[in-house]
PDB file of C-alpha atoms and ligand atoms in Angstrom:
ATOM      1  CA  UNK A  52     173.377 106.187 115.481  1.00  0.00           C
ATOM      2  CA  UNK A  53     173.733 103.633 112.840  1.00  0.00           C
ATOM      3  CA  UNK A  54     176.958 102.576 111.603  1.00  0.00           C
ATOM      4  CA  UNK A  55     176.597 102.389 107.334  1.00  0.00           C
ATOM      5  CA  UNK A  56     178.155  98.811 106.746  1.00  0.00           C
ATOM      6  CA  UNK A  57     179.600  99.553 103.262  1.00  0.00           C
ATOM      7  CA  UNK A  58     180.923  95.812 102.974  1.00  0.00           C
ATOM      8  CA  UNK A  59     177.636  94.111 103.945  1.00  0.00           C
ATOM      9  CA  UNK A  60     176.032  96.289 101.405  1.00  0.00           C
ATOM     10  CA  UNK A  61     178.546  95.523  98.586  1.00  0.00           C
ATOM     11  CA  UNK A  62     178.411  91.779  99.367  1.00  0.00           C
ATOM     12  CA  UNK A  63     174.270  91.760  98.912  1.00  0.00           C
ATOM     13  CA  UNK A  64     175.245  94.037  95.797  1.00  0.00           C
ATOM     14  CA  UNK A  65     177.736  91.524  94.379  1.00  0.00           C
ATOM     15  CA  UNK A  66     175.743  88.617  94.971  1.00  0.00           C
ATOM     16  CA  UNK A  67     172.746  90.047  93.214  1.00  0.00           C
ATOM     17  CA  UNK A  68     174.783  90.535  90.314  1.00  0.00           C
ATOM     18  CA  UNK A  69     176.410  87.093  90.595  1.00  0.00           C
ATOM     19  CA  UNK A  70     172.550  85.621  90.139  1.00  0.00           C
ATOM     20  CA  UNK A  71     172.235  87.737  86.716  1.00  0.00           C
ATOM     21  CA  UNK A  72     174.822  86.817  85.449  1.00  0.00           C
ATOM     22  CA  UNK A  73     174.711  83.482  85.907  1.00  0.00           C
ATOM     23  CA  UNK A  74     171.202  83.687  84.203  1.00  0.00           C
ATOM     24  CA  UNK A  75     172.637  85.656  81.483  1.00  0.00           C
ATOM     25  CA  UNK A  76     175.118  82.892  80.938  1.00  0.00           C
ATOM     26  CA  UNK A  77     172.377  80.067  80.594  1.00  0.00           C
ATOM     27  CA  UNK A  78     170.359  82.399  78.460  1.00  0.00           C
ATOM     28  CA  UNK A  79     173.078  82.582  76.108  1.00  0.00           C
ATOM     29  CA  UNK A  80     173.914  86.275  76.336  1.00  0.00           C
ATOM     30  CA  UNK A  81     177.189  87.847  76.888  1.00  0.00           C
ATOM     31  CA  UNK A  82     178.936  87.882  80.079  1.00  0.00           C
ATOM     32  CA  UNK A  83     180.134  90.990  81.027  1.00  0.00           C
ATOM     33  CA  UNK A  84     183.977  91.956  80.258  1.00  0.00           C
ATOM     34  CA  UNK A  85     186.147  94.400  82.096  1.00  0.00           C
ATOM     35  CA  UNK A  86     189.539  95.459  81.085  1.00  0.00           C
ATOM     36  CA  UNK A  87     191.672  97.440  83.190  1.00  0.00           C
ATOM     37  CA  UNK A  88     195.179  99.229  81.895  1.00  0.00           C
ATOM     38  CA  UNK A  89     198.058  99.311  84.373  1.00  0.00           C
ATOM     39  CA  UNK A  90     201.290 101.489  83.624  1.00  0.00           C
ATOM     40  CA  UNK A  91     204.068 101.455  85.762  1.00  0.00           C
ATOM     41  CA  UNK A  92     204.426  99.880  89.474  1.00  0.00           C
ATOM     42  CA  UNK A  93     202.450 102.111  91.810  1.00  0.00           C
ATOM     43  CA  UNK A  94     201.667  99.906  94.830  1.00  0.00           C
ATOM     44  CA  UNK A  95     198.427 102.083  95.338  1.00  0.00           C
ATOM     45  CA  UNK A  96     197.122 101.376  91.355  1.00  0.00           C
ATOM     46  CA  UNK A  97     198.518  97.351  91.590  1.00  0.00           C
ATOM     47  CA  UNK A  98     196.066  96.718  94.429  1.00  0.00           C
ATOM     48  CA  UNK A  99     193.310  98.709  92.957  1.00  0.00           C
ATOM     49  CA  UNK A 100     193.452  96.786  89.918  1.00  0.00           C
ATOM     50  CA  UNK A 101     193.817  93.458  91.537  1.00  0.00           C
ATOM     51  CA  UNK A 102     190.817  94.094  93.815  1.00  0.00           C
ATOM     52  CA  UNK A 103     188.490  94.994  90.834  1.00  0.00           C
ATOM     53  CA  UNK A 104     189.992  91.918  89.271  1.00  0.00           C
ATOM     54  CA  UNK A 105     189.104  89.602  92.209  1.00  0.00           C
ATOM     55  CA  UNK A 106     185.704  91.558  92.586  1.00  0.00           C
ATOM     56  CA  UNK A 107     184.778  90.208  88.711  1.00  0.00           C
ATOM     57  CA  UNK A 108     186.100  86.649  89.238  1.00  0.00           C
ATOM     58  CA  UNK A 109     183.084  86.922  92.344  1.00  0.00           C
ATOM     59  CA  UNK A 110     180.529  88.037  90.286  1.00  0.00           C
ATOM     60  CA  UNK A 111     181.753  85.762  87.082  1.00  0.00           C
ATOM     61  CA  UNK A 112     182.795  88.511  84.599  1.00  0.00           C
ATOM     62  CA  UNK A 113     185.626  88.331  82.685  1.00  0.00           C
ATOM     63  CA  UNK A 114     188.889  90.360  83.314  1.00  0.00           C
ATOM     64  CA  UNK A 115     191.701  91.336  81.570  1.00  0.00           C
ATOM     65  CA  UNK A 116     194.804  93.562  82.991  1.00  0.00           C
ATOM     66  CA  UNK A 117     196.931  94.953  80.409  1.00  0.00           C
ATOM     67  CA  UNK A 118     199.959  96.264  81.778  1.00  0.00           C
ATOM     68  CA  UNK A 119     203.170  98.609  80.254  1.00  0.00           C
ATOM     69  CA  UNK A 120     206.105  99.822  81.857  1.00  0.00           C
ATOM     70  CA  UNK A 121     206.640 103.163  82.839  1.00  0.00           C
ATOM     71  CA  UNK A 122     208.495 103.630  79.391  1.00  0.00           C
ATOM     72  CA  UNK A 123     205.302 103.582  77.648  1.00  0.00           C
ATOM     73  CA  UNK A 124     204.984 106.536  75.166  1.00  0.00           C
ATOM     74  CA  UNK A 125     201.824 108.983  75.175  1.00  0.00           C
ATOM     75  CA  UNK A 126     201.169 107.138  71.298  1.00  0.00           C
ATOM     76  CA  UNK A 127     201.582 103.915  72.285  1.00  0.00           C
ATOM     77  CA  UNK A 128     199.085 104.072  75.157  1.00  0.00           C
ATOM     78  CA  UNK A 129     196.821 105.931  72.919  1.00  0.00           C
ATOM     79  CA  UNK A 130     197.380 102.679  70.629  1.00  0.00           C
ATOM     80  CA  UNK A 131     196.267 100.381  73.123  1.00  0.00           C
ATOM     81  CA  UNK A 132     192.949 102.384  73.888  1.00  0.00           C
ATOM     82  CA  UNK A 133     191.914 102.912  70.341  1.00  0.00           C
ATOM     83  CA  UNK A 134     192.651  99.067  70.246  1.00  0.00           C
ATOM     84  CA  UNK A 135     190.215  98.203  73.110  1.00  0.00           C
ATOM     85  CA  UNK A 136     187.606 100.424  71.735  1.00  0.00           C
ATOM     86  CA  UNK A 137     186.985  98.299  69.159  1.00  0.00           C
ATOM     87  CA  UNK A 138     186.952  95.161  70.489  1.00  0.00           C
ATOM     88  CA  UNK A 139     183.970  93.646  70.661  1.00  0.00           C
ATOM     89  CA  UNK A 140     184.657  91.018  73.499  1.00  0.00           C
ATOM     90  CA  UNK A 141     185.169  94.367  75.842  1.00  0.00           C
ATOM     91  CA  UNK A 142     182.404  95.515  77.161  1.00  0.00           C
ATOM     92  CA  UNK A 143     183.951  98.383  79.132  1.00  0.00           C
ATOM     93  CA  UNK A 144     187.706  99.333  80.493  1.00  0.00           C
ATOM     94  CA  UNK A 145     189.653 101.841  82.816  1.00  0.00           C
ATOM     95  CA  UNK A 146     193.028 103.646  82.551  1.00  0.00           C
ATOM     96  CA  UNK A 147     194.088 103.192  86.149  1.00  0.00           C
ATOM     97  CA  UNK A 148     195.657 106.801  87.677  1.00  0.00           C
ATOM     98  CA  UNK A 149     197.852 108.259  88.154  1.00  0.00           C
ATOM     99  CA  UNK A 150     199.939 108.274  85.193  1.00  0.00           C
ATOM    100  CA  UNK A 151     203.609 108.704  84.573  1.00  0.00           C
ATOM    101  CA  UNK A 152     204.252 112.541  84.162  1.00  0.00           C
ATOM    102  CA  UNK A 153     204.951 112.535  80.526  1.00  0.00           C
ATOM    103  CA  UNK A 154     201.950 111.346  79.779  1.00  0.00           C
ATOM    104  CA  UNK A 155     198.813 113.572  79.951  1.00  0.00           C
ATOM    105  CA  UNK A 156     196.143 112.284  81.876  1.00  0.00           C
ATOM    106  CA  UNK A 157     193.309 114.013  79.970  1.00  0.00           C
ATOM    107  CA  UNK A 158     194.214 113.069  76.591  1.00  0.00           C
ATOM    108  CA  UNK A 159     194.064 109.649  77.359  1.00  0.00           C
ATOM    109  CA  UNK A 160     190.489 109.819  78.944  1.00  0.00           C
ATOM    110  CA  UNK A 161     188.772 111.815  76.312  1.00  0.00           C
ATOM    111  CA  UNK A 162     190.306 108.642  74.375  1.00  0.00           C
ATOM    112  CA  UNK A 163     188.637 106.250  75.635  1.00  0.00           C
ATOM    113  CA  UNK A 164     184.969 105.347  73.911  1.00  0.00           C
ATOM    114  CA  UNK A 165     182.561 106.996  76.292  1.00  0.00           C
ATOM    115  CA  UNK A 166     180.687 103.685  75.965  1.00  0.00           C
ATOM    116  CA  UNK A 167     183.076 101.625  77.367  1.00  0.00           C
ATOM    117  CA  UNK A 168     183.931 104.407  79.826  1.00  0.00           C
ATOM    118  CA  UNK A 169     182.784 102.557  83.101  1.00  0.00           C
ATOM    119  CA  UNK A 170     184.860 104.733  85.426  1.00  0.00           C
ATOM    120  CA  UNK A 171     182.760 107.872  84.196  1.00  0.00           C
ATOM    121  CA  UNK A 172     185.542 109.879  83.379  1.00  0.00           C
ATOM    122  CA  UNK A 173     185.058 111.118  79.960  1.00  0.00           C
ATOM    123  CA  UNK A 174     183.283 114.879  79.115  1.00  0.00           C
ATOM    124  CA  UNK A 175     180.815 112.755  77.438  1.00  0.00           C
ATOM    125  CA  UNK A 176     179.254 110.760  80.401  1.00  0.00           C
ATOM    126  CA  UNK A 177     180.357 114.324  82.955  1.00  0.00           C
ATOM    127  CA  UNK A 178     177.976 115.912  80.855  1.00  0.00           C
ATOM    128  CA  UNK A 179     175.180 113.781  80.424  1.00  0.00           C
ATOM    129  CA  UNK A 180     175.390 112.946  84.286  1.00  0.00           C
ATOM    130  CA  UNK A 181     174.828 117.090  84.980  1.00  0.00           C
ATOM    131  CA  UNK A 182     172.061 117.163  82.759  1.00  0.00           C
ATOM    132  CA  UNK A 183     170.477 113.781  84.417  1.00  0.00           C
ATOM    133  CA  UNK A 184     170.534 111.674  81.061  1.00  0.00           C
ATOM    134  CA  UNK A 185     171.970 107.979  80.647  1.00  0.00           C
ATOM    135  CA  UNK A 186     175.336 107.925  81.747  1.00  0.00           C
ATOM    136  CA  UNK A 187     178.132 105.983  83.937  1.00  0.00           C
ATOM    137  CA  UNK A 188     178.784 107.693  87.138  1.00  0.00           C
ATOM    138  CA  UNK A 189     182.350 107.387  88.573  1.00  0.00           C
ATOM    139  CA  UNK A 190     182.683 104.702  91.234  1.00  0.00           C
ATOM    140  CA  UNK A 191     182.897 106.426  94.559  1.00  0.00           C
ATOM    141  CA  UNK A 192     179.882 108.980  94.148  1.00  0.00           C
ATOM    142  CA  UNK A 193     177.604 105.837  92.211  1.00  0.00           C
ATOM    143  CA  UNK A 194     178.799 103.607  95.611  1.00  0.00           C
ATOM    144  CA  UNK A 195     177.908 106.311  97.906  1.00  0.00           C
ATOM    145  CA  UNK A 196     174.278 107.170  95.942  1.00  0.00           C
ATOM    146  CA  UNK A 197     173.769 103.307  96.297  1.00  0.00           C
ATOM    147  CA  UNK A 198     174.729 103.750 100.018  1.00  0.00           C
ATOM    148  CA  UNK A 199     172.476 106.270 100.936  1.00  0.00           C
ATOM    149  CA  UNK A 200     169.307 104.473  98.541  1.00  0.00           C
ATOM    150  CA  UNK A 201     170.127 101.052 100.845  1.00  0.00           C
ATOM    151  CA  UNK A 202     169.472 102.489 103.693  1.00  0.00           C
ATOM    152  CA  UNK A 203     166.644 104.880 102.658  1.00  0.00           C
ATOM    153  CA  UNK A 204     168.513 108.114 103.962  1.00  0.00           C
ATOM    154  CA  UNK A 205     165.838 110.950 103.231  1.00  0.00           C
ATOM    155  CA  UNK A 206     167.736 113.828 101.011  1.00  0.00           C
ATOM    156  CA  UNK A 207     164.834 115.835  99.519  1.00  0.00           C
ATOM    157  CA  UNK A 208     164.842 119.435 101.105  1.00  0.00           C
ATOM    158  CA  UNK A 209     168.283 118.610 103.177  1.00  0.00           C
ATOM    159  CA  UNK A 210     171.835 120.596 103.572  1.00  0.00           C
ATOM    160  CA  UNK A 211     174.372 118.453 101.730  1.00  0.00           C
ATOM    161  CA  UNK A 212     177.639 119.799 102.210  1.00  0.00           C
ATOM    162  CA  UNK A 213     180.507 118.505 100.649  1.00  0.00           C
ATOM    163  CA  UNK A 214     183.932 119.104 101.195  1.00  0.00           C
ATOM    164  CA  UNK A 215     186.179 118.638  98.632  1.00  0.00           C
ATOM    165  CA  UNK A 216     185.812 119.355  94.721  1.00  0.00           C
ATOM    166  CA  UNK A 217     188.100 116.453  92.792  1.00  0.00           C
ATOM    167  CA  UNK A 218     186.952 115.762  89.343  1.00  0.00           C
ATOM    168  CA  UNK A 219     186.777 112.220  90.826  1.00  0.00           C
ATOM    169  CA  UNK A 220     184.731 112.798  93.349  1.00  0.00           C
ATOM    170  CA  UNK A 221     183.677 115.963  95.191  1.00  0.00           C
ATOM    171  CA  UNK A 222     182.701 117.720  92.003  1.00  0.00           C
ATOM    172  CA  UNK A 223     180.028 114.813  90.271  1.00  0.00           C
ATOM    173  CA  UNK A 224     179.595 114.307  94.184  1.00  0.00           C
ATOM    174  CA  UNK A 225     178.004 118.109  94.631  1.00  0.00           C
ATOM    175  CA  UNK A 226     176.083 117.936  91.078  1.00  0.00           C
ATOM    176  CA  UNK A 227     174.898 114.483  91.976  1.00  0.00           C
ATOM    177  CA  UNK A 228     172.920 115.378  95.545  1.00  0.00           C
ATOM    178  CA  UNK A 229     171.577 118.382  93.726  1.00  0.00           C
ATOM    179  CA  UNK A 230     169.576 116.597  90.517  1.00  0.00           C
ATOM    180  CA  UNK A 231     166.027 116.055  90.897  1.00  0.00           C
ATOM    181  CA  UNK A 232     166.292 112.494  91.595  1.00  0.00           C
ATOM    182  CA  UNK A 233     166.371 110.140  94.457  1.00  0.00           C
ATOM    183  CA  UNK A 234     169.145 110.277  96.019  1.00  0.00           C
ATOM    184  CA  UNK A 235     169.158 113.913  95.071  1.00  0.00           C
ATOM    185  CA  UNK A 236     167.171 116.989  96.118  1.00  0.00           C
ATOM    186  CA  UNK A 237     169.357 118.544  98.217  1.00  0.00           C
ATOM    187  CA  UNK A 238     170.573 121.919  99.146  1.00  0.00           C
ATOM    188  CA  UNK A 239     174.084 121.473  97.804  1.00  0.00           C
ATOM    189  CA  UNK A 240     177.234 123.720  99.412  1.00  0.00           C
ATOM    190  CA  UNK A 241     180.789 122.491  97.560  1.00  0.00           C
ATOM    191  CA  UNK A 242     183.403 123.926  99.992  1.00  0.00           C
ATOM    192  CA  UNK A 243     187.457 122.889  99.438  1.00  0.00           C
ATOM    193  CA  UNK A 244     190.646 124.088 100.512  1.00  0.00           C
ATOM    194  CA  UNK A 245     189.929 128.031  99.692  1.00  0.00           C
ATOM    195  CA  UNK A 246     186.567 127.868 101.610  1.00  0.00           C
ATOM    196  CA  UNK A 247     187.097 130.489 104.392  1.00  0.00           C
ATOM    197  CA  UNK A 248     185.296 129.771 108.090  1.00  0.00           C
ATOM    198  CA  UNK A 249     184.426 126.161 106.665  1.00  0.00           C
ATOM    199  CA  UNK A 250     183.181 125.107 110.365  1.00  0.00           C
ATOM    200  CA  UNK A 251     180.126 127.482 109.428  1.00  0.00           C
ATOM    201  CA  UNK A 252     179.133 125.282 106.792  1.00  0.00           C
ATOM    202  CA  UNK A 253     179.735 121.541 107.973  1.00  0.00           C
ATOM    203  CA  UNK A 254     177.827 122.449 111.319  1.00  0.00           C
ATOM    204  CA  UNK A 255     174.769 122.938 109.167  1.00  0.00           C
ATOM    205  CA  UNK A 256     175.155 120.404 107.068  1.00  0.00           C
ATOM    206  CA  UNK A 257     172.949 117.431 107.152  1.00  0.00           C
ATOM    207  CA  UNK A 258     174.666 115.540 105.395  1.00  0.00           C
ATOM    208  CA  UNK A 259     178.224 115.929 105.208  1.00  0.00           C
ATOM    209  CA  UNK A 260     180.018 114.250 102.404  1.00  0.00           C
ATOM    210  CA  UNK A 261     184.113 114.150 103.206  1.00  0.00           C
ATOM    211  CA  UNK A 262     186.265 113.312 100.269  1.00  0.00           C
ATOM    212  CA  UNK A 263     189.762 115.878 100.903  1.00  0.00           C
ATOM    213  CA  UNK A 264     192.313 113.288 101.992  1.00  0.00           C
ATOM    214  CA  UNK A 265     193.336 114.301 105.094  1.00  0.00           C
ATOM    215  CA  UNK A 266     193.349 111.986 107.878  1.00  0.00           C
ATOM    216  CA  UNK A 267     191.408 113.225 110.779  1.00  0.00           C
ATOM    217  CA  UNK A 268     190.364 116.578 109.454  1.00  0.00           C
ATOM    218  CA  UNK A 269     186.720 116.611 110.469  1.00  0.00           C
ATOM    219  CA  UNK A 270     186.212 116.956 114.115  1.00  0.00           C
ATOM    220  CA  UNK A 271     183.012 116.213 116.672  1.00  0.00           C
ATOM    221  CA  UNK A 272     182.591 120.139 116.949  1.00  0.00           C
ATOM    222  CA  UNK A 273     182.347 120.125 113.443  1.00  0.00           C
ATOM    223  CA  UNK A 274     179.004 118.644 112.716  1.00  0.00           C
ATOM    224  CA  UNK A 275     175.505 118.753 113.921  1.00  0.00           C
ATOM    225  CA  UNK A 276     173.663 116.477 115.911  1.00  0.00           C
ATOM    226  CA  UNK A 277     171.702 113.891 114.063  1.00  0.00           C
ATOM    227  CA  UNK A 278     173.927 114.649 110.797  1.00  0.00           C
ATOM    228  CA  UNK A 279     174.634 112.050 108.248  1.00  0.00           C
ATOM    229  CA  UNK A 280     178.187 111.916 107.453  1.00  0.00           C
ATOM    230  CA  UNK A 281     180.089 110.125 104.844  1.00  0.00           C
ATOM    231  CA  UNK A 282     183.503 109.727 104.786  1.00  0.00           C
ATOM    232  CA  UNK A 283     185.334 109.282 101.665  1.00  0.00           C
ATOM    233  CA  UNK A 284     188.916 109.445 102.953  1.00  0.00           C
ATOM    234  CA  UNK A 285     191.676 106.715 102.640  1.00  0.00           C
ATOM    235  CA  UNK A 286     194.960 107.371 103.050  1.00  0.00           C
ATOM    236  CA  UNK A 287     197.203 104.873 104.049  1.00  0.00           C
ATOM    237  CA  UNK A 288     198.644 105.777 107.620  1.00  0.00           C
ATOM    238  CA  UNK A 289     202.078 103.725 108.698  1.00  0.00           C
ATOM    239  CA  UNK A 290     201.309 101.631 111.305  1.00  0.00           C
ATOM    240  CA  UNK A 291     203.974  98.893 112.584  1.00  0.00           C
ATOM    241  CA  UNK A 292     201.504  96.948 114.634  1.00  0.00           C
ATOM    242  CA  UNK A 293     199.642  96.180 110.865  1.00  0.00           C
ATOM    243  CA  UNK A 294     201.211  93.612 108.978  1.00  0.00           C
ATOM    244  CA  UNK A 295     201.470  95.508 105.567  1.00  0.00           C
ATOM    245  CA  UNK A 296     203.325  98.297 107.582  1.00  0.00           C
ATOM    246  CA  UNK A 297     199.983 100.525 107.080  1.00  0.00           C
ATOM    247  CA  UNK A 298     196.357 100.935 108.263  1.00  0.00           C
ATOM    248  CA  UNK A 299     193.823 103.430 106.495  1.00  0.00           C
ATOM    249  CA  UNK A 300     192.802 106.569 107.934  1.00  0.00           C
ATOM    250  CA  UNK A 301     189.310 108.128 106.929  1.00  0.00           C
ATOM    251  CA  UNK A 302     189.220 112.360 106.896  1.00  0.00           C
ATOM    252  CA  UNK A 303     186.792 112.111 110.091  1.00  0.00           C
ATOM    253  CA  UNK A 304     188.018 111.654 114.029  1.00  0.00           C
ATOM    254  CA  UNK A 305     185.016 108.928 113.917  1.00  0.00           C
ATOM    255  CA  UNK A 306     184.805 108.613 118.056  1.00  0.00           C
ATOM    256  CA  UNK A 307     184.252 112.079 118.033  1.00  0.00           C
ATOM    257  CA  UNK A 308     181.728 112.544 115.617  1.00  0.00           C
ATOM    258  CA  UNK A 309     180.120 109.368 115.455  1.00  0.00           C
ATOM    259  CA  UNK A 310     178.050 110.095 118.811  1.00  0.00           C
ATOM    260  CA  UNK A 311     176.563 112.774 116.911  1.00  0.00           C
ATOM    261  CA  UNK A 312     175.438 111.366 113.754  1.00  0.00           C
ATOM    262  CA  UNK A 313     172.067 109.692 112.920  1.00  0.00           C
ATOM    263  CA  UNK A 314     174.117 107.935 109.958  1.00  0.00           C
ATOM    264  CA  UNK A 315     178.043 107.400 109.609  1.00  0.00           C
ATOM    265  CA  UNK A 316     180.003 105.439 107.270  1.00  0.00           C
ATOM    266  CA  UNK A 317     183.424 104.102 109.437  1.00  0.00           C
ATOM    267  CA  UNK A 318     186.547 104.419 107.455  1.00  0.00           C
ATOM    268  CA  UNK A 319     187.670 100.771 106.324  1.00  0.00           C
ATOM    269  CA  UNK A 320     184.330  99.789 105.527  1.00  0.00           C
ATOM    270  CA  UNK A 321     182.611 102.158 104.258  1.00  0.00           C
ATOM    271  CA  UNK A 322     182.597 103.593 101.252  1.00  0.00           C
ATOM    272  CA  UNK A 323     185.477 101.465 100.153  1.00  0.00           C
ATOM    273  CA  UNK A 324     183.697  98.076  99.471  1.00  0.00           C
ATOM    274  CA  UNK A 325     181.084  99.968  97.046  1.00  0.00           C
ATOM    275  CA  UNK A 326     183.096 101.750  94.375  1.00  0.00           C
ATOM    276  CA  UNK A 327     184.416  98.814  93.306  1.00  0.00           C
ATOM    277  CA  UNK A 328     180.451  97.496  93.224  1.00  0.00           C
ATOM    278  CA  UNK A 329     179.823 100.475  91.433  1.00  0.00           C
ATOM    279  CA  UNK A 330     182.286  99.991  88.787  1.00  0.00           C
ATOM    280  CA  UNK A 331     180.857  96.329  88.257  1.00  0.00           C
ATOM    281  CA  UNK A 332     177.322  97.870  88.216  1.00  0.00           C
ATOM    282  CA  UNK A 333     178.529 100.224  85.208  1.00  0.00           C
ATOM    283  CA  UNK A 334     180.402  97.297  83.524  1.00  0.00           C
ATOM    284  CA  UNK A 335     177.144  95.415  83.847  1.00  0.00           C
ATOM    285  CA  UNK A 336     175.542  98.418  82.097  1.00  0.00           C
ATOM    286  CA  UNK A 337     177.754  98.022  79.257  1.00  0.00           C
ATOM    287  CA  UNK A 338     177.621  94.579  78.796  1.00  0.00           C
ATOM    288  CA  UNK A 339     173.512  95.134  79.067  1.00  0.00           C
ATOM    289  CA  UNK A 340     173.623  98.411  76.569  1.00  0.00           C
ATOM    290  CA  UNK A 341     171.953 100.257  79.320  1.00  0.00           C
ATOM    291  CA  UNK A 342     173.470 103.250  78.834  1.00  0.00           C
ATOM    292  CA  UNK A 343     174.719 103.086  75.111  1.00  0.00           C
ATOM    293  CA  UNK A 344     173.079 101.421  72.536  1.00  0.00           C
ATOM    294  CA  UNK A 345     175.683 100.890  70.835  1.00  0.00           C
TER     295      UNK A 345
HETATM  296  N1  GUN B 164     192.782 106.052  90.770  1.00  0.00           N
HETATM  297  C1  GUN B 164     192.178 106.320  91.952  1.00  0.00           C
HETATM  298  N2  GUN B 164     190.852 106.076  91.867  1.00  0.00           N
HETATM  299  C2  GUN B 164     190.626 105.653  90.610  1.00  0.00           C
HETATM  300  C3  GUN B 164     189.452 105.247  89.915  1.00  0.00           C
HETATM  301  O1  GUN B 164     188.328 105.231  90.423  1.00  0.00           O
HETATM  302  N3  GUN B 164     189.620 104.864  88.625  1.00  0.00           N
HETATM  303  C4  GUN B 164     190.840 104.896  88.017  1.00  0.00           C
HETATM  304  N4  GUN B 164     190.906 104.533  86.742  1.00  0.00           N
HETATM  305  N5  GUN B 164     191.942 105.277  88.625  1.00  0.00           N
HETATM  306  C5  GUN B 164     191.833 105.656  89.919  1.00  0.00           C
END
């Protein structure tokens, strides 16, 4: 069994980056610029956003938060996007969810200038990534792709099941491990919360790809021997021994399935550390017209 050290992996990722940019800086061309919107005071979203912050400082972008109150109308946000999609200095941005209720989630993606979209979000780059043209994948399934390609997991011909069908991840997830690419080539099964018997289909799967939310929910009986499992869950658990009052729980019981597994990502750790490489990679992409030329 090996243990899939997601920070390591990030930290080779982000230095590599750190080296091209600092050439691209010498060379005269532009350094890449993020910009991430914040509304409101969710403790969740105000760590996310710092963390990519910090993660760009490492790697020598440059950042920008822009952050509203709660208050913020539906127009003004719109404002603020049509704002940032045409300024030149930025090469790519995110809306940080949730959003306050009154304010409709989807309307302010399909906003945002699918050029500059570096969290993937937008129709535009969904539907170039399911027909395998230039695109920006969404942070946790680019991470995980990058995950599997470090370690050279084989995926041609294998089960990939994956449980759980967000837009945000199980869904580009399942579409992802199916394209005739590498990582790819799989035997895809999407199962979620109305799969019925869903122990039939994770005990064949091998690889299982995790991303529900719910602490715990994959068991050792669960999955075959030699498996590959990945575990996308987070969810912060309270713990009073932790000094923040919380420690993060992963969706697999990883002593009892561990044992099993030929691969397994461990839940911190894991997956975690790479989305927010992934989102640099993208931002990078911008910044490089890799994806758009324009
Ligand atoms: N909220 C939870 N995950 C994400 C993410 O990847 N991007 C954005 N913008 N918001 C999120």
């Amino acid at each position: 069994m090996e243990i899939i050290d997601g920070k390591a992996v990030a930290s080779v990722l982000k230095a590599k980056m750190a080296a091209e940019v600092a050439i691209r800086k010498t060379s005269g061309l532009k350094v890449p610029h993020l910009a991430a919107i914040l509304v409101g005071h969710n403790g969740s979203s105000e760590t996310y956003v710092a963390n990519k912050i910090k993660a760009c400082k490492e790697v020598g972008f440059f950042s920008s938060t822009f952050r509203y109150p709660d208050t913020i109308t539906e127009d003004e946000l719109l404002n603020v996007i049509n704002l940032i999609n045409n300024d030149n200095d930025i090469d790519g941005f995110i809306v940080q969810l949730p959003l306050p209720k009154h304010i409709a989630e989807n309307k302010v993606i399909n906003a945002i200038k699918p050029s500059k979209d570096v969290d993937g979000f937008h129709p535009e780059n969904t539907g170039r990534m399911i027909k395998n043209l230039p695109c920006y994948i969404a942070a946790t399934p680019y991470g995980i792709l990058k995950l599997i390609e470090h370690y050279k997991i084989e995926t041609k011909g294998k089960h990939c099941v994956v449980v759980g069908r967000s837009n945000i991840v199980g869904s580009p997830m399942s579409i992802l491990m199916s394209r005739d690419t590498y990582p790819g080539n799989c035997t895809v099964t999407l199962c979620h919360s109305k799969t019925q018997n869903l122990i039939e289909y994770t005990s064949k799967a091998d690889i299982l790809i995790v991303a529900l939310g719910k602490p715990g929910f994959v068991k050792g009986d669960m999955v075959k021997e030699g498996a590959v499992v990945i575990d996308v869950g987070l969810t912060r658990v309270e713990d009073k021994a932790k000094k923040s009052g919380f420690s993060l729980k992963g969706d697999v019981i990883y002593d009892e399935v561990a044992p099993k597994c030929s691969y397994i990502t461990p839940v911190p750790g894991g997956v975690g550390p790479m989305t927010i490489v992934a989102l640099l990679e993208n931002t990078l992409k911008a910044a490089k017209k890799e994806v758009y030329n324009s």
